[in-house]
mmCIF file of C-alpha atoms and ligand atoms in Angstrom:
data_model
loop_
_atom_site.group_PDB
_atom_site.id
_atom_site.type_symbol
_atom_site.label_atom_id
_atom_site.label_comp_id
_atom_site.label_asym_id
_atom_site.label_seq_id
_atom_site.Cartn_x
_atom_site.Cartn_y
_atom_site.Cartn_z
ATOM 1 C CA MET A 1 25.988 3.753 8.622
ATOM 2 C CA ARG A 2 26.560 7.302 9.756
ATOM 3 C CA ALA A 3 23.603 9.551 8.194
ATOM 4 C CA LEU A 4 22.698 13.431 8.911
ATOM 5 C CA GLN A 5 18.909 13.051 10.034
ATOM 6 C CA PHE A 6 16.095 15.044 12.244
ATOM 7 C CA THR A 7 13.909 13.169 14.138
ATOM 8 C CA GLU A 8 11.480 16.573 14.533
ATOM 9 C CA TYR A 9 10.266 19.304 12.649
ATOM 10 C CA GLY A 10 11.676 22.464 13.232
ATOM 11 C CA PRO A 11 14.700 24.901 13.156
ATOM 12 C CA ALA A 12 18.486 23.613 11.926
ATOM 13 C CA ASP A 13 19.380 22.869 15.068
ATOM 14 C CA LEU A 14 17.312 19.748 15.307
ATOM 15 C CA LEU A 15 19.876 18.174 12.646
ATOM 16 C CA HIS A 16 22.315 15.732 14.069
ATOM 17 C CA VAL A 17 24.515 12.547 12.620
ATOM 18 C CA ALA A 18 23.066 9.278 14.180
ATOM 19 C CA GLU A 19 23.562 5.737 13.352
ATOM 20 C CA VAL A 20 20.873 4.165 11.094
ATOM 21 C CA GLU A 21 20.042 1.605 8.877
ATOM 22 C CA GLU A 22 22.323 0.773 5.231
ATOM 23 C CA PRO A 23 19.841 1.350 2.807
ATOM 24 C CA ARG A 24 19.711 -1.400 -0.066
ATOM 25 C CA ALA A 25 19.904 -1.387 -3.888
ATOM 26 C CA GLY A 26 16.340 -2.554 -4.864
ATOM 27 C CA PRO A 27 15.341 -2.941 -8.810
ATOM 28 C CA GLY A 28 16.493 -0.407 -11.335
ATOM 29 C CA ARG A 29 18.713 1.314 -8.414
ATOM 30 C CA ILE A 30 22.256 1.626 -7.448
ATOM 31 C CA ARG A 31 23.811 2.223 -4.279
ATOM 32 C CA ILE A 32 26.774 4.115 -3.758
ATOM 33 C CA ALA A 33 29.573 4.881 -0.935
ATOM 34 C CA VAL A 34 28.677 8.793 -0.608
ATOM 35 C CA ARG A 35 31.671 11.167 -1.312
ATOM 36 C CA ALA A 36 29.738 14.421 -1.162
ATOM 37 C CA SER A 37 25.676 15.233 -1.298
ATOM 38 C CA GLY A 38 24.011 17.975 -1.761
ATOM 39 C CA VAL A 39 21.770 20.587 0.561
ATOM 40 C CA THR A 40 18.808 22.235 -1.080
ATOM 41 C CA PRO A 41 16.616 25.000 -0.113
ATOM 42 C CA GLY A 42 13.819 22.032 -0.515
ATOM 43 C CA ASP A 43 15.757 20.010 1.869
ATOM 44 C CA THR A 44 15.149 23.204 4.901
ATOM 45 C CA TYR A 45 11.592 23.770 3.628
ATOM 46 C CA LEU A 46 10.991 20.221 4.658
ATOM 47 C CA ARG A 47 12.961 19.881 7.470
ATOM 48 C CA SER A 48 11.002 23.392 8.921
ATOM 49 C CA GLY A 49 8.018 21.675 8.505
ATOM 50 C CA MET A 50 6.746 24.478 5.606
ATOM 51 C CA PHE A 51 5.804 21.604 3.776
ATOM 52 C CA GLY A 52 3.599 19.532 6.260
ATOM 53 C CA GLU A 53 4.556 17.257 8.432
ATOM 54 C CA ARG A 54 4.312 14.714 5.775
ATOM 55 C CA LEU A 55 7.098 11.974 6.072
ATOM 56 C CA PRO A 56 7.775 9.308 8.700
ATOM 57 C CA LEU A 57 10.935 10.304 11.183
ATOM 58 C CA PRO A 58 13.361 10.302 11.749
ATOM 59 C CA HIS A 59 14.302 11.317 8.412
ATOM 60 C CA VAL A 60 17.733 11.747 6.590
ATOM 61 C CA PRO A 61 17.683 14.622 4.022
ATOM 62 C CA GLY A 62 19.455 15.376 0.970
ATOM 63 C CA VAL A 63 18.153 14.473 -2.921
ATOM 64 C CA ASP A 64 21.271 14.199 -4.877
ATOM 65 C CA ALA A 65 24.981 12.838 -4.156
ATOM 66 C CA ALA A 66 27.744 11.527 -5.846
ATOM 67 C CA GLY A 67 30.399 8.580 -4.917
ATOM 68 C CA VAL A 68 31.502 4.926 -5.949
ATOM 69 C CA VAL A 69 28.979 2.221 -6.894
ATOM 70 C CA ASP A 70 28.900 -0.664 -4.278
ATOM 71 C CA GLU A 71 25.264 -2.247 -5.386
ATOM 72 C CA VAL A 72 23.744 -2.732 -8.373
ATOM 73 C CA GLY A 73 20.126 -3.525 -8.133
ATOM 74 C CA GLU A 74 18.248 -6.028 -10.427
ATOM 75 C CA GLY A 75 17.380 -5.348 -14.391
ATOM 76 C CA VAL A 76 20.402 -2.306 -13.906
ATOM 77 C CA THR A 77 22.686 -2.142 -16.931
ATOM 78 C CA GLY A 78 25.645 0.049 -18.051
ATOM 79 C CA VAL A 79 27.058 0.821 -14.494
ATOM 80 C CA GLY A 80 29.061 -1.427 -12.264
ATOM 81 C CA VAL A 81 30.487 -1.978 -8.513
ATOM 82 C CA GLY A 82 33.239 0.243 -8.697
ATOM 83 C CA ASP A 83 32.062 3.084 -10.916
ATOM 84 C CA GLU A 84 32.216 7.057 -10.155
ATOM 85 C CA VAL A 85 28.737 8.490 -10.588
ATOM 86 C CA PHE A 86 26.375 11.457 -9.460
ATOM 87 C CA GLY A 87 22.856 11.435 -9.544
ATOM 88 C CA MET A 88 19.470 11.719 -7.754
ATOM 89 C CA VAL A 89 17.620 9.382 -5.147
ATOM 90 C CA ASP A 90 13.723 8.619 -6.027
ATOM 91 C CA LEU A 91 12.417 11.889 -5.283
ATOM 92 C CA THR A 92 9.384 10.517 -3.542
ATOM 93 C CA LEU A 93 11.582 9.572 -0.927
ATOM 94 C CA LEU A 94 12.839 13.318 -0.404
ATOM 95 C CA GLY A 95 15.703 11.982 1.016
ATOM 96 C CA GLY A 96 18.332 10.018 2.158
ATOM 97 C CA ALA A 97 21.313 11.258 0.270
ATOM 98 C CA ASN A 98 23.063 13.091 3.357
ATOM 99 C CA ALA A 99 24.595 9.777 4.387
ATOM 100 C CA GLU A 100 27.282 7.395 3.976
ATOM 101 C CA PHE A 101 25.588 5.145 1.448
ATOM 102 C CA ALA A 102 22.866 6.292 -0.705
ATOM 103 C CA VAL A 103 20.503 4.660 -3.002
ATOM 104 C CA LEU A 104 20.079 6.516 -6.622
ATOM 105 C CA ALA A 105 17.206 6.401 -8.953
ATOM 106 C CA ALA A 106 19.200 8.214 -11.966
ATOM 107 C CA TRP A 107 22.973 8.722 -12.432
ATOM 108 C CA ALA A 108 25.637 9.486 -15.007
ATOM 109 C CA PRO A 109 29.232 8.658 -14.929
ATOM 110 C CA ARG A 110 30.904 11.551 -12.896
ATOM 111 C CA PRO A 111 32.852 13.828 -15.181
ATOM 112 C CA ALA A 112 36.706 14.113 -14.642
ATOM 113 C CA SER A 113 36.766 17.677 -14.661
ATOM 114 C CA TRP A 114 34.570 17.428 -11.405
ATOM 115 C CA SER A 115 35.505 17.484 -7.731
ATOM 116 C CA TRP A 116 33.636 14.939 -5.599
ATOM 117 C CA GLU A 117 32.079 18.157 -4.358
ATOM 118 C CA GLN A 118 30.967 19.324 -7.219
ATOM 119 C CA ALA A 119 29.951 16.171 -8.589
ATOM 120 C CA GLY A 120 27.642 15.691 -5.846
ATOM 121 C CA GLY A 121 25.860 18.755 -5.932
ATOM 122 C CA ALA A 122 25.306 18.723 -9.424
ATOM 123 C CA ALA A 123 22.718 16.540 -10.167
ATOM 124 C CA ALA A 124 19.412 18.103 -8.214
ATOM 125 C CA ASN A 125 20.068 21.504 -10.095
ATOM 126 C CA ALA A 126 20.909 19.881 -13.491
ATOM 127 C CA GLU A 127 18.252 18.286 -13.960
ATOM 128 C CA THR A 128 15.751 21.249 -12.468
ATOM 129 C CA ALA A 129 17.616 23.680 -14.829
ATOM 130 C CA THR A 130 17.062 21.513 -18.124
ATOM 131 C CA ARG A 131 13.681 20.928 -17.425
ATOM 132 C CA ALA A 132 12.605 24.446 -16.739
ATOM 133 C CA LEU A 133 14.441 25.172 -20.078
ATOM 134 C CA ASP A 134 12.998 22.657 -22.178
ATOM 135 C CA LEU A 135 9.694 23.758 -20.771
ATOM 136 C CA LEU A 136 10.250 27.228 -21.979
ATOM 137 C CA GLY A 137 11.648 26.122 -25.215
ATOM 138 C CA VAL A 138 15.347 27.749 -24.631
ATOM 139 C CA ARG A 139 17.058 27.627 -27.716
ATOM 140 C CA ASP A 140 19.749 29.273 -30.411
ATOM 141 C CA GLY A 141 19.077 32.850 -30.677
ATOM 142 C CA MET A 142 16.850 33.645 -27.548
ATOM 143 C CA THR A 143 17.154 35.878 -25.100
ATOM 144 C CA VAL A 144 17.015 34.117 -21.554
ATOM 145 C CA LEU A 145 16.441 36.329 -18.408
ATOM 146 C CA ILE A 146 17.297 34.071 -15.190
ATOM 147 C CA ALA A 147 15.780 35.606 -12.347
ATOM 148 C CA GLY A 148 17.891 34.157 -9.218
ATOM 149 C CA ALA A 149 21.057 33.614 -11.100
ATOM 150 C CA ALA A 150 23.399 33.740 -8.508
ATOM 151 C CA GLY A 151 22.054 30.681 -6.609
ATOM 152 C CA GLY A 152 22.215 26.939 -6.644
ATOM 153 C CA VAL A 153 19.979 26.444 -9.915
ATOM 154 C CA GLY A 154 20.646 30.038 -11.718
ATOM 155 C CA THR A 155 24.425 28.826 -11.884
ATOM 156 C CA VAL A 156 23.730 25.791 -13.523
ATOM 157 C CA ALA A 157 20.783 27.286 -15.899
ATOM 158 C CA ILE A 158 22.840 29.963 -17.287
ATOM 159 C CA GLN A 159 25.513 27.757 -18.183
ATOM 160 C CA LEU A 160 23.037 25.288 -20.021
ATOM 161 C CA ALA A 161 21.341 28.045 -21.535
ATOM 162 C CA THR A 162 24.624 29.625 -23.008
ATOM 163 C CA ALA A 163 25.224 26.140 -24.002
ATOM 164 C CA ARG A 164 21.809 25.615 -26.272
ATOM 165 C CA GLY A 165 23.191 29.345 -27.974
ATOM 166 C CA ALA A 166 20.801 31.510 -25.817
ATOM 167 C CA LYS A 167 21.980 35.347 -24.627
ATOM 168 C CA VAL A 168 21.822 34.909 -20.756
ATOM 169 C CA ILE A 169 20.582 37.792 -18.555
ATOM 170 C CA GLY A 170 20.923 36.871 -14.949
ATOM 171 C CA THR A 171 19.841 39.058 -11.915
ATOM 172 C CA ALA A 172 21.644 39.142 -8.864
ATOM 173 C CA GLY A 173 22.525 41.306 -5.948
ATOM 174 C CA PRO A 174 25.253 44.246 -6.129
ATOM 175 C CA GLY A 175 27.954 41.354 -4.945
ATOM 176 C CA THR A 176 27.394 38.745 -6.911
ATOM 177 C CA GLN A 177 26.965 40.562 -10.400
ATOM 178 C CA ASN A 178 31.000 39.563 -11.203
ATOM 179 C CA PHE A 179 30.211 35.999 -10.093
ATOM 180 C CA VAL A 180 27.274 35.739 -12.496
ATOM 181 C CA GLY A 181 29.130 37.545 -15.480
ATOM 182 C CA SER A 182 31.633 34.833 -14.859
ATOM 183 C CA LEU A 183 29.872 32.413 -15.712
ATOM 184 C CA GLY A 184 28.208 33.617 -19.009
ATOM 185 C CA ALA A 185 25.381 35.683 -18.256
ATOM 186 C CA ILE A 186 25.233 39.520 -18.476
ATOM 187 C CA PRO A 187 24.553 40.812 -14.884
ATOM 188 C CA VAL A 188 21.923 43.102 -13.658
ATOM 189 C CA ILE A 189 21.057 44.282 -10.125
ATOM 190 C CA TYR A 190 17.332 43.067 -9.017
ATOM 191 C CA GLY A 191 15.275 45.297 -7.014
ATOM 192 C CA GLU A 192 13.752 48.538 -8.125
ATOM 193 C CA GLY A 193 14.287 49.792 -11.918
ATOM 194 C CA LEU A 194 14.899 46.100 -13.000
ATOM 195 C CA VAL A 195 12.736 46.643 -16.390
ATOM 196 C CA ASP A 196 14.899 49.501 -17.356
ATOM 197 C CA ARG A 197 18.153 47.814 -16.241
ATOM 198 C CA VAL A 198 17.414 44.750 -18.105
ATOM 199 C CA GLY A 199 16.714 46.745 -21.658
ATOM 200 C CA ALA A 200 19.777 48.780 -21.076
ATOM 201 C CA ALA A 201 21.422 45.346 -20.704
ATOM 202 C CA GLY A 202 21.286 44.892 -24.565
ATOM 203 C CA ALA A 203 18.193 42.414 -24.827
ATOM 204 C CA GLY A 204 17.351 41.443 -28.373
ATOM 205 C CA VAL A 205 13.743 42.426 -28.863
ATOM 206 C CA GLY A 206 11.647 39.482 -28.068
ATOM 207 C CA ARG A 207 8.392 38.218 -29.007
ATOM 208 C CA GLY A 208 6.598 41.303 -27.911
ATOM 209 C CA GLY A 209 8.645 41.526 -24.921
ATOM 210 C CA VAL A 210 12.275 42.652 -23.750
ATOM 211 C CA VAL A 211 13.402 39.098 -23.668
ATOM 212 C CA ASP A 212 12.172 35.364 -25.165
ATOM 213 C CA ALA A 213 11.596 33.709 -21.578
ATOM 214 C CA VAL A 214 12.514 34.131 -18.651
ATOM 215 C CA LEU A 215 13.378 31.471 -15.642
ATOM 216 C CA HIS A 216 12.131 32.484 -12.228
ATOM 217 C CA CYS A 217 14.249 31.049 -9.691
ATOM 218 C CA ALA A 218 14.030 34.017 -6.828
ATOM 219 C CA GLY A 219 12.631 37.483 -6.561
ATOM 220 C CA PRO A 220 9.102 39.278 -7.095
ATOM 221 C CA VAL A 221 7.739 38.036 -10.266
ATOM 222 C CA PRO A 222 5.524 41.165 -11.566
ATOM 223 C CA ASP A 223 8.439 42.721 -13.683
ATOM 224 C CA LEU A 224 9.755 39.542 -14.972
ATOM 225 C CA ILE A 225 6.062 38.916 -16.752
ATOM 226 C CA SER A 226 6.507 42.688 -18.190
ATOM 227 C CA LEU A 227 10.106 41.515 -19.590
ATOM 228 C CA ALA A 228 8.641 38.636 -21.228
ATOM 229 C CA GLY A 229 5.628 40.281 -22.187
ATOM 230 C CA SER A 230 3.585 37.601 -21.487
ATOM 231 C CA PRO A 231 3.175 34.884 -18.309
ATOM 232 C CA ASP A 232 3.398 31.913 -20.882
ATOM 233 C CA ARG A 233 6.726 32.860 -21.475
ATOM 234 C CA VAL A 234 8.123 32.510 -17.807
ATOM 235 C CA VAL A 235 8.683 29.191 -15.795
ATOM 236 C CA THR A 236 9.233 29.194 -12.227
ATOM 237 C CA ILE A 237 10.359 26.789 -9.884
ATOM 238 C CA ALA A 238 9.960 28.920 -7.014
ATOM 239 C CA ASP A 239 6.513 30.943 -6.843
ATOM 240 C CA LEU A 240 4.193 28.180 -5.479
ATOM 241 C CA SER A 241 1.164 30.668 -5.372
ATOM 242 C CA GLY A 242 -0.374 30.571 -8.657
ATOM 243 C CA GLU A 243 -1.534 33.902 -8.273
ATOM 244 C CA HIS A 244 0.638 35.470 -11.443
ATOM 245 C CA GLY A 245 -0.324 33.048 -14.250
ATOM 246 C CA ILE A 246 2.967 31.534 -14.955
ATOM 247 C CA ARG A 247 4.212 27.901 -15.074
ATOM 248 C CA LEU A 248 5.331 26.002 -12.419
ATOM 249 C CA THR A 249 7.702 23.097 -12.946
ATOM 250 C CA HIS A 250 8.860 20.663 -10.470
ATOM 251 C CA THR A 251 10.363 17.246 -10.529
ATOM 252 C CA ALA A 252 7.832 14.376 -10.436
ATOM 253 C CA GLY A 253 10.400 11.806 -9.257
ATOM 254 C CA GLY A 254 8.947 8.322 -8.717
ATOM 255 C CA PRO A 255 9.850 4.782 -9.504
ATOM 256 C CA GLY A 256 12.663 3.433 -11.448
ATOM 257 C CA ALA A 257 15.100 5.629 -12.951
ATOM 258 C CA ASP A 258 13.606 9.033 -14.056
ATOM 259 C CA PRO A 259 13.952 9.451 -18.076
ATOM 260 C CA GLN A 260 13.512 13.495 -17.381
ATOM 261 C CA ALA A 261 15.975 13.302 -15.123
ATOM 262 C CA LEU A 262 18.516 11.222 -16.806
ATOM 263 C CA HIS A 263 18.182 13.567 -19.708
ATOM 264 C CA GLY A 264 19.418 16.527 -17.442
ATOM 265 C CA LEU A 265 22.095 14.713 -15.687
ATOM 266 C CA ALA A 266 23.691 13.649 -19.097
ATOM 267 C CA ILE A 267 23.459 16.768 -20.818
ATOM 268 C CA ALA A 268 25.640 18.404 -17.786
ATOM 269 C CA ALA A 269 27.881 15.380 -17.857
ATOM 270 C CA GLU A 270 28.309 15.685 -21.715
ATOM 271 C CA LEU A 271 29.062 19.492 -21.257
ATOM 272 C CA ALA A 272 31.589 18.820 -18.401
ATOM 273 C CA GLU A 273 33.652 16.253 -20.321
ATOM 274 C CA ARG A 274 34.082 19.323 -22.712
ATOM 275 C CA GLY A 275 35.230 21.489 -19.755
ATOM 276 C CA ALA A 276 31.785 23.468 -20.819
ATOM 277 C CA PHE A 277 29.802 23.076 -17.533
ATOM 278 C CA THR A 278 31.111 23.731 -13.603
ATOM 279 C CA VAL A 279 29.454 23.506 -10.396
ATOM 280 C CA PRO A 280 30.048 26.255 -8.244
ATOM 281 C CA LEU A 281 29.955 25.640 -4.745
ATOM 282 C CA ALA A 282 28.369 28.254 -1.886
ATOM 283 C CA GLY A 283 30.045 26.202 0.924
ATOM 284 C CA VAL A 284 31.319 22.795 1.649
ATOM 285 C CA PHE A 285 30.700 21.403 5.401
ATOM 286 C CA PRO A 286 31.134 17.885 6.859
ATOM 287 C CA LEU A 287 28.255 15.830 7.019
ATOM 288 C CA ALA A 288 28.252 16.549 10.999
ATOM 289 C CA GLN A 289 27.876 20.396 10.340
ATOM 290 C CA GLY A 290 24.713 19.750 8.406
ATOM 291 C CA ALA A 291 22.709 22.178 10.537
ATOM 292 C CA ASP A 292 25.468 25.165 9.490
ATOM 293 C CA ALA A 293 24.814 24.065 5.819
ATOM 294 C CA HIS A 294 21.238 24.312 6.106
ATOM 295 C CA ARG A 295 21.347 27.589 8.061
ATOM 296 C CA LEU A 296 23.475 29.147 4.861
ATOM 297 C CA SER A 297 20.734 28.185 2.706
ATOM 298 C CA GLU A 298 18.257 29.591 4.433
ATOM 299 C CA THR A 299 19.919 32.783 4.395
ATOM 300 C CA GLY A 300 18.590 33.001 0.964
ATOM 301 C CA HIS A 301 22.100 34.323 -0.406
ATOM 302 C CA ALA A 302 23.819 31.052 -1.004
ATOM 303 C CA HIS A 303 26.002 31.374 -4.057
ATOM 304 C CA GLY A 304 26.528 28.174 -6.181
ATOM 305 C CA LYS A 305 25.376 24.626 -4.416
ATOM 306 C CA ILE A 306 25.734 23.707 -0.995
ATOM 307 C CA VAL A 307 27.602 19.993 -0.333
ATOM 308 C CA LEU A 308 28.170 18.313 2.443
ATOM 309 C CA VAL A 309 31.114 15.716 2.734
HETATM 310 N N1 NAP B 401 10.667 23.227 -8.566
HETATM 311 C C1 NAP B 401 11.703 22.513 -8.364
HETATM 312 O O1 NAP B 401 11.976 21.206 -8.864
HETATM 313 C C2 NAP B 401 12.816 23.211 -7.713
HETATM 314 C C3 NAP B 401 14.246 22.400 -7.945
HETATM 315 C C4 NAP B 401 15.183 23.393 -7.278
HETATM 316 C C5 NAP B 401 14.528 24.433 -6.504
HETATM 317 N N2 NAP B 401 13.812 24.933 -6.389
HETATM 318 C C6 NAP B 401 13.302 26.187 -5.507
HETATM 319 O O2 NAP B 401 13.815 27.780 -6.510
HETATM 320 C C7 NAP B 401 14.582 28.294 -5.411
HETATM 321 C C8 NAP B 401 15.858 28.809 -5.965
HETATM 322 O O3 NAP B 401 16.373 27.681 -5.496
HETATM 323 P P1 NAP B 401 18.560 27.450 -5.677
HETATM 324 O O4 NAP B 401 18.821 25.983 -5.281
HETATM 325 O O5 NAP B 401 18.849 28.071 -6.867
HETATM 326 O O6 NAP B 401 18.455 29.032 -4.380
HETATM 327 P P2 NAP B 401 19.617 29.337 -3.530
HETATM 328 O O7 NAP B 401 20.921 28.682 -3.852
HETATM 329 O O8 NAP B 401 19.503 29.201 -2.022
HETATM 330 O O9 NAP B 401 20.265 31.165 -4.240
HETATM 331 C C9 NAP B 401 19.250 31.887 -3.818
HETATM 332 C C10 NAP B 401 19.834 33.078 -4.823
HETATM 333 O O10 NAP B 401 18.789 34.056 -4.830
HETATM 334 C C11 NAP B 401 19.154 34.925 -4.859
HETATM 335 N N3 NAP B 401 18.466 36.017 -4.708
HETATM 336 C C12 NAP B 401 17.719 36.573 -3.455
HETATM 337 N N4 NAP B 401 16.965 37.250 -3.604
HETATM 338 C C13 NAP B 401 16.814 37.750 -4.893
HETATM 339 C C14 NAP B 401 15.947 38.599 -5.398
HETATM 340 N N5 NAP B 401 15.198 39.358 -5.004
HETATM 341 N N6 NAP B 401 16.280 38.544 -6.912
HETATM 342 C C15 NAP B 401 16.875 37.871 -7.539
HETATM 343 N N7 NAP B 401 17.718 36.730 -6.821
HETATM 344 C C16 NAP B 401 17.905 36.938 -5.447
HETATM 345 C C17 NAP B 401 20.883 35.294 -4.034
HETATM 346 O O11 NAP B 401 21.626 35.972 -4.736
HETATM 347 P P3 NAP B 401 22.443 37.406 -3.728
HETATM 348 O O12 NAP B 401 23.405 36.927 -2.919
HETATM 349 O O13 NAP B 401 22.892 37.920 -5.094
HETATM 350 O O14 NAP B 401 20.871 38.317 -3.683
HETATM 351 C C18 NAP B 401 21.091 33.609 -4.206
HETATM 352 O O15 NAP B 401 21.820 33.395 -4.747
HETATM 353 C C19 NAP B 401 14.526 27.887 -4.165
HETATM 354 O O16 NAP B 401 13.180 28.770 -3.800
HETATM 355 C C20 NAP B 401 13.852 26.600 -4.466
HETATM 356 O O17 NAP B 401 13.269 25.841 -3.384
HETATM 357 C C21 NAP B 401 12.382 24.351 -7.071
#
C-alpha cells in the first residue's frame, strides 16, 4: 500500500510517500481502507526528533483516521466489513494512520453529518478534549476557559464543554475571534491583559477565581492559574514542563480498544448525529503533500484539524 513515511528524524521535507507492507487487523482491532486521516502537532514533534529518536524507522505517522472497514480482528463484535467508521490507532505505536490502510484500536460509526475529511480528523481531538474535560469535572453551570481555543483540540473542546451546559470562554488571536465565537465560546484575545479581558467577558464568579476550570492547549500558563484561582483547576495537554503545578493529561493508549478513547468517540458521534458537533478543518492535503500539512501544523496557528486524503 501507499503510506506517508519518514526514514530519518528531522524537518518536514523528509516526509514522502512510499510502498509499504499492509498492516493486518490483530485481535480486538479492525482494519480500514482509509478515506482521510489526521495530522496532529504530536506527529510533527515525533518526526522532528523532539521526543527522542525512539521508534524504529521508517515510521508512518498519524494517529486517527476514518474509512471503510475491510478486515475485522478476532474477538471484535458490533462492526463488520463495509461499515464506515472513524477512530484511533493503538497509541503505543504512535502512528500508522497516514496510509491507504490503517488498523484501529478504538472506533465509532461515522456520523452522517460529517464529511470523510471531518471524520478522519475527529477522533484524537474528541478523545483528548473529553479526557481533559472529565479531569476538570466540567458540567452544567460551570464557566470554563479554554486557552488555545482556535486549534484542533480547542475547537472540539468548546463544543463538548458547551454540550455539557458549561459557559465557555476561549482565548485566540485577533484573527480568530469570530471563528471561536461561531463555535459557541465567548472569544477573548490572548496576551498581556488577559486576566482583565476574561473578567470583562462576563465570567461568573467561580470558586475563588474568575472561572471554574481552565483547559490549557496553548499559550503561557501563569495568567490561567490566576483566573482559575488555583493550579488544581487547570489541566494542560501542552505544558510538559511540570513547573506550574497544574495537571497534565495525556493519552495512555495500550493494547485493545481503550475504554477511555471509546468514551470520547461515542460522545462526539452522538452529538454529531444530533447536528451539535462539527469538526472544523484547518486544511486538507493529498497524502503526497504530507510535508505541507506538517508545515502548516508547525506554524502554531492552524485553525481546526489538519487532514490528509
Ligand atoms: N496530551 C495530549 O494528549 C495531547 C493531545 C492533543 C494535543 N496535545 C498538544 O496540545 C497542544 C494543542 O494541540 P492542537 O492540536 O489544538 O494544536 P493546533 O491545532 O496546532 O492549534 C494551535 C492553536 O493555538 C493557538 N495559539 C497560538 N498561540 C497562542 C497563545 N499564545 N494563546 C492561545 N492560543 C494560541 C492558535 O490560534 P491563533 O492562530 O488564533 O493564535 C492555534 O489555533 C499541542 O501542543 C499538542 O501537541 C496534547
